[in-house]
PDB file of C-alpha atoms in Angstrom:
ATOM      1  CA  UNK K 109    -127.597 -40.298  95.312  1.00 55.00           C
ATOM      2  CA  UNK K 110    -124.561 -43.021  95.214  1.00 60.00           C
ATOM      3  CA  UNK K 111    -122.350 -43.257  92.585  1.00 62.00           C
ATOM      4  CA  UNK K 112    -120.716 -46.071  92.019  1.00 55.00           C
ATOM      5  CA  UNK K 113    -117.409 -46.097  90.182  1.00 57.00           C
ATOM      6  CA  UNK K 114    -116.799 -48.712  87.440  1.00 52.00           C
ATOM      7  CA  UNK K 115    -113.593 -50.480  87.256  1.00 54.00           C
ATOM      8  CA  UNK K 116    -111.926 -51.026  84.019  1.00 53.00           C
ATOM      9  CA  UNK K 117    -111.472 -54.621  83.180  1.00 55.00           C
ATOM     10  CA  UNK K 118    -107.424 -54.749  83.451  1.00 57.00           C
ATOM     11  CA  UNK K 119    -107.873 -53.129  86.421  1.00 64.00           C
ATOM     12  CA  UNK K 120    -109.963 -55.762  88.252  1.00 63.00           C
ATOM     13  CA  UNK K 121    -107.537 -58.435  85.918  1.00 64.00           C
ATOM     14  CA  UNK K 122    -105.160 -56.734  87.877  1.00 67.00           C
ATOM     15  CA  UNK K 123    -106.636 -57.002  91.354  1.00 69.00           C
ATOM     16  CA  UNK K 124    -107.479 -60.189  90.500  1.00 68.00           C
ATOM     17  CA  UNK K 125    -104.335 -61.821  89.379  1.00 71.00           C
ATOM     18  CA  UNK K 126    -102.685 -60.228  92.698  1.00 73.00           C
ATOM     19  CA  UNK K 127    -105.324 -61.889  94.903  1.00 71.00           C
ATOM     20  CA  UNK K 128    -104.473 -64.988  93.655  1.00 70.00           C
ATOM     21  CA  UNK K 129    -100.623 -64.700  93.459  1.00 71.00           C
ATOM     22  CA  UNK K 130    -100.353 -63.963  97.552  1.00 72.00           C
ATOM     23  CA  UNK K 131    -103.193 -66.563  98.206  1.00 72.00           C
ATOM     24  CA  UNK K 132    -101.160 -68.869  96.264  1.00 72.00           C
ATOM     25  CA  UNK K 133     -98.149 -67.428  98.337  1.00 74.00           C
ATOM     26  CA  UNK K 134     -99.610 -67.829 101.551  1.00 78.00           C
ATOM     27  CA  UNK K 135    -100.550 -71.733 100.078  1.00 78.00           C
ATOM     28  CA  UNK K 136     -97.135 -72.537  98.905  1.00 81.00           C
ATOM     29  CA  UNK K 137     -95.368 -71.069 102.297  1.00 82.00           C
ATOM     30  CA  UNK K 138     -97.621 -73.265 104.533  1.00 85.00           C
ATOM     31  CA  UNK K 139     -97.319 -76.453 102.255  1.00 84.00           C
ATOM     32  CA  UNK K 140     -93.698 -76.173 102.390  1.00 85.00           C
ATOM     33  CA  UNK K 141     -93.401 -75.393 106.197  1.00 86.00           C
ATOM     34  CA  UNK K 142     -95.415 -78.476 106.759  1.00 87.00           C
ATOM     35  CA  UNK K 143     -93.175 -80.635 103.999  1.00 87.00           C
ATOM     36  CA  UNK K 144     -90.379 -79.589 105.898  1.00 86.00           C
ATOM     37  CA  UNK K 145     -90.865 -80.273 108.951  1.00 85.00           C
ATOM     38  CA  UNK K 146     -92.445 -84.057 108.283  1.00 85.00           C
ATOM     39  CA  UNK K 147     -89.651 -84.550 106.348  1.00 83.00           C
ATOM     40  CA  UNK K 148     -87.147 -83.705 109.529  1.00 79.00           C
ATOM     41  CA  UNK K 149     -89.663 -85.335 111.920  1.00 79.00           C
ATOM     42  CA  UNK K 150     -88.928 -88.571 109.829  1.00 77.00           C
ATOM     43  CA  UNK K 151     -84.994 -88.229 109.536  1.00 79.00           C
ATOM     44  CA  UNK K 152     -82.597 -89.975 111.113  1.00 82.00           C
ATOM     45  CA  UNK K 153     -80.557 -87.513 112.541  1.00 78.00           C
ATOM     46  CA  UNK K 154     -77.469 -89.272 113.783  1.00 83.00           C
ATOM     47  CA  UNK K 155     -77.278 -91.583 110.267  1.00 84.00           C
ATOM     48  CA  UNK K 156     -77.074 -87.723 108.592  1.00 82.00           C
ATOM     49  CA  UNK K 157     -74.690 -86.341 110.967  1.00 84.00           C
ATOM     50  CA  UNK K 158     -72.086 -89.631 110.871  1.00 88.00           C
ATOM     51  CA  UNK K 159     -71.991 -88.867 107.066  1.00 89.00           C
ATOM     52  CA  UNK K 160     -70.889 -85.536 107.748  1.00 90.00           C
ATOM     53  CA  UNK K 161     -66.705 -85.672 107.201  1.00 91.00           C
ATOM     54  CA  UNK K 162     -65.462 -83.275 109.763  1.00 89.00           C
ATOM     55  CA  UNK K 163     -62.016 -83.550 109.085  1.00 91.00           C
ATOM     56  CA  UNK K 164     -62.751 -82.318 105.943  1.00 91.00           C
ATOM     57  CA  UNK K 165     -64.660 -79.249 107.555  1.00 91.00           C
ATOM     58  CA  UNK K 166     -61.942 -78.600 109.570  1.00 90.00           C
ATOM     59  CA  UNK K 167     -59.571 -77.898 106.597  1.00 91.00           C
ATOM     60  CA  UNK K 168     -61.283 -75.189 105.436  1.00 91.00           C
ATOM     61  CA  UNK K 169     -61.318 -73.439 108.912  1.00 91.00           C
ATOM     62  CA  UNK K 170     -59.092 -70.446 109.177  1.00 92.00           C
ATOM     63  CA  UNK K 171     -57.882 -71.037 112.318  1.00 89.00           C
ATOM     64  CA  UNK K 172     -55.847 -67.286 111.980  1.00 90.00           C
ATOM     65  CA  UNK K 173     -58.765 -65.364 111.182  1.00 91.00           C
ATOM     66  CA  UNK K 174     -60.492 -66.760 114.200  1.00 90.00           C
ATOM     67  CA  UNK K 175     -57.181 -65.857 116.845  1.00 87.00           C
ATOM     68  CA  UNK K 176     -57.410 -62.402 114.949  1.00 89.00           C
ATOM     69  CA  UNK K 177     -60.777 -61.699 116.004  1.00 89.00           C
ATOM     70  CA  UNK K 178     -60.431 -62.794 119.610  1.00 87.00           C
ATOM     71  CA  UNK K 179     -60.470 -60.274 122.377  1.00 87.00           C
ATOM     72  CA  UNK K 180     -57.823 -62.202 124.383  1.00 84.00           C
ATOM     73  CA  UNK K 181     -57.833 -59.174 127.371  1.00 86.00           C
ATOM     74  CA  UNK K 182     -61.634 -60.466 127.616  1.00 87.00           C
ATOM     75  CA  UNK K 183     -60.915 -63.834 128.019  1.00 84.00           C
ATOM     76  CA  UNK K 184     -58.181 -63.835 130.394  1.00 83.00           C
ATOM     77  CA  UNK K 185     -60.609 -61.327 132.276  1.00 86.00           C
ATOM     78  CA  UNK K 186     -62.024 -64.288 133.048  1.00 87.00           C
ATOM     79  CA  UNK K 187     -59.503 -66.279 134.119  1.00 86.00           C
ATOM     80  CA  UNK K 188     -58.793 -65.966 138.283  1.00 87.00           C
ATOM     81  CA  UNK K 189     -55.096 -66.830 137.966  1.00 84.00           C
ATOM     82  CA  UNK K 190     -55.355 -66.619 141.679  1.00 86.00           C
ATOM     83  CA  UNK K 191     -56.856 -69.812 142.041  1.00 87.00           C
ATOM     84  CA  UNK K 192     -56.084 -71.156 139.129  1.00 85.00           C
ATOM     85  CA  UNK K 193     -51.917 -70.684 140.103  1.00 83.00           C
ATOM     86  CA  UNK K 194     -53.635 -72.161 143.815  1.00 83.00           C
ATOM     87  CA  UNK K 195     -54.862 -75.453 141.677  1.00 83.00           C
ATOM     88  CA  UNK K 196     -51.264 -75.627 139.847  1.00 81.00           C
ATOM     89  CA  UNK K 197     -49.223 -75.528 142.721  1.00 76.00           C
ATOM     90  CA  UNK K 198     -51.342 -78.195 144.979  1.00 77.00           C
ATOM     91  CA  UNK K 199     -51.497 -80.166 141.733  1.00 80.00           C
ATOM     92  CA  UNK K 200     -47.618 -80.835 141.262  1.00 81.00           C
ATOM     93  CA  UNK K 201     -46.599 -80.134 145.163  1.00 77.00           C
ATOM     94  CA  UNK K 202     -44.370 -77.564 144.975  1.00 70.00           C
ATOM     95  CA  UNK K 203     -43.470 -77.208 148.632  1.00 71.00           C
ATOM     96  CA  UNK K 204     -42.216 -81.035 148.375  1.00 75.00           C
ATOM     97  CA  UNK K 205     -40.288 -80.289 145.437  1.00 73.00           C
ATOM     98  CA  UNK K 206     -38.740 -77.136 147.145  1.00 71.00           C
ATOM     99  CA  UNK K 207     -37.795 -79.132 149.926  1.00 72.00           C
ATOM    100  CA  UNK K 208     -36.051 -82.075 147.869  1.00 71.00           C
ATOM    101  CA  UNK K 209     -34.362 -79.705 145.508  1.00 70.00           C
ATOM    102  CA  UNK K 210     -33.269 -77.088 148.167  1.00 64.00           C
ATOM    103  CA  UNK K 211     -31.915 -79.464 150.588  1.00 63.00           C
ATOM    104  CA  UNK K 212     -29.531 -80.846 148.126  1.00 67.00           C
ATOM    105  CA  UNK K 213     -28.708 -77.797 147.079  1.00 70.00           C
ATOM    106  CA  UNK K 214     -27.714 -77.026 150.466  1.00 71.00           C
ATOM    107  CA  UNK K 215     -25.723 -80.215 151.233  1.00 75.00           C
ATOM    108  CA  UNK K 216     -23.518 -79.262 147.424  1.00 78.00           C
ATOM    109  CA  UNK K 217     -23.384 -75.473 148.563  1.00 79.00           C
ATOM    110  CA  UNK K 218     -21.827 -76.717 152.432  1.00 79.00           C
ATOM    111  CA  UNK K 219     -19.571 -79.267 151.185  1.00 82.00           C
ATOM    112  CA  UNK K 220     -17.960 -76.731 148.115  1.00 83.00           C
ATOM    113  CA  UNK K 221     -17.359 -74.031 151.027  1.00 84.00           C
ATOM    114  CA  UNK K 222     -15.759 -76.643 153.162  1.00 86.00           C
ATOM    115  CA  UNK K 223     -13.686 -77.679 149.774  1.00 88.00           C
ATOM    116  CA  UNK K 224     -12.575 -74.003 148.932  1.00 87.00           C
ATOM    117  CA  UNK K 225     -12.036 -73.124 152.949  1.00 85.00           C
ATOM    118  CA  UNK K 226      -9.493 -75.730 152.782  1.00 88.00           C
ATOM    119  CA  UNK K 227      -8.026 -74.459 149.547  1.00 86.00           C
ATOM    120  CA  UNK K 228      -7.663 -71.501 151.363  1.00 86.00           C
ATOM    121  CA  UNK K 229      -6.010 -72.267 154.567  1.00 86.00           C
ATOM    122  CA  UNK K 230      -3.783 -74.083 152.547  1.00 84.00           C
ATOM    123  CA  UNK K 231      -2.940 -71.686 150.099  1.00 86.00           C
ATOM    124  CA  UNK K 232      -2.286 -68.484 152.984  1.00 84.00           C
ATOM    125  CA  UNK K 233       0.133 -71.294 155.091  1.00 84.00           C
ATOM    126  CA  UNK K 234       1.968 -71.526 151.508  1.00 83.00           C
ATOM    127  CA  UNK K 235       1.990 -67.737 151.642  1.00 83.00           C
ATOM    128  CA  UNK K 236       2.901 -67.756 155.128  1.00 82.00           C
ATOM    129  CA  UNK K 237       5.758 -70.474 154.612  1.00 82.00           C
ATOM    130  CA  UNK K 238       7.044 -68.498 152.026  1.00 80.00           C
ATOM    131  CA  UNK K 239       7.348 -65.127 153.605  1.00 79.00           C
ATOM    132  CA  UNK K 240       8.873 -66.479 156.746  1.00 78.00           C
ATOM    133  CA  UNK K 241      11.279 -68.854 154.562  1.00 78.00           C
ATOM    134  CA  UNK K 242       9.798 -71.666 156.419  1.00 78.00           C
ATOM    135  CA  UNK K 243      11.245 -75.431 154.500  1.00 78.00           C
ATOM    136  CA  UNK K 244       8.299 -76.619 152.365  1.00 72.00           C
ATOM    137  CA  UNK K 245       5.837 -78.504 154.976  1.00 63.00           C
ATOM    138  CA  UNK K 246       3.145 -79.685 152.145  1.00 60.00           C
ATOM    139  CA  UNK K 247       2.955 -83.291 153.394  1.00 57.00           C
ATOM    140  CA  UNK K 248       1.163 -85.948 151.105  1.00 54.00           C
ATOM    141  CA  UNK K 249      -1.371 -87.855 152.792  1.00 52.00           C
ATOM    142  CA  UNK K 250       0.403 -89.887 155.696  1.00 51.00           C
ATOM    143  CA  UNK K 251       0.464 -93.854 154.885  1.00 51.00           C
ATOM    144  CA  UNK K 252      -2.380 -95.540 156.558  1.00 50.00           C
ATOM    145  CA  UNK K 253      -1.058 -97.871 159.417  1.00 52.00           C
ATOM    146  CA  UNK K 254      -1.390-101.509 159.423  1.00 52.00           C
ATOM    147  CA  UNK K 255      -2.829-103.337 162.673  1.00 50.00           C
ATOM    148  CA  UNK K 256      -0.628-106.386 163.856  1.00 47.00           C
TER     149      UNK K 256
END
């Protein structure tokens, strides 16, 4: 024998009213899905975006808070300085530079030896002069001589 169990009317109200509350759910969600996207398949994307004032989105970037939460060690990880110091020093020709720069260097750095050298000798055959009691030989520079 089957026994059937009878509901009690708020119960199948119940039942009932949930039924219909996540049909209607399922209803609204699809409706909306296919609003939405007929509504972005008929917008102008590139009139929306040239309102957008990005200036004004950039103020209220906090520029700090992003460098605090990079991993810097990662990112210059990534970096071959290797090549990168390669690309630099093709780029602005350093061996040309080294070569302008040094050789002018070198042409200052002669001529002041040759300048105190001559300070020198000059100063020890003072020295010398002195301690043999030579007469003072300094000699200004000799008049230049006149062709007839």
């Amino acid at each position: 024998m089957t026994r059937y169990r009878v509901l009690h009317p708020l119960d199948t109200a119940g039942r009932l009213a949930r039924f219909a509350l996540g049909a209607a759910a399922d209803v609204t969600d699809t409706v909306i899905r296919r609003l939405t996207a007929a509504v972005v398949d008929r917008m102008d994307l590139d009139e929306l975006v040239s309102r957008v004032d990005v200036n004004r989105i950039a103020e209220r970037v906090d520029v700090d808070r992003i460098a605090a939460r990079l991993n810097l060690d990662a990112v210059l990880d990534r970096i071959d300085l290797a090549v990168l110091t390669k690309d630099v020093l093709e780029e602005i020709d350093l061996g040309r530079i080294v070569r302008d720069t040094g050789g002018g260097m070198a042409d200052e750095t002669v001529h002041g030896l040759r300048a105190r050298s001559m300070r020198a000798d000059r100063m020890v055959d003072r020295i010398a002069d002195h301690l043999l009691r030579r007469p003072d030989t300094s000699v200004s520079e000799p008049p230049h001589r006149q062709t007839p």
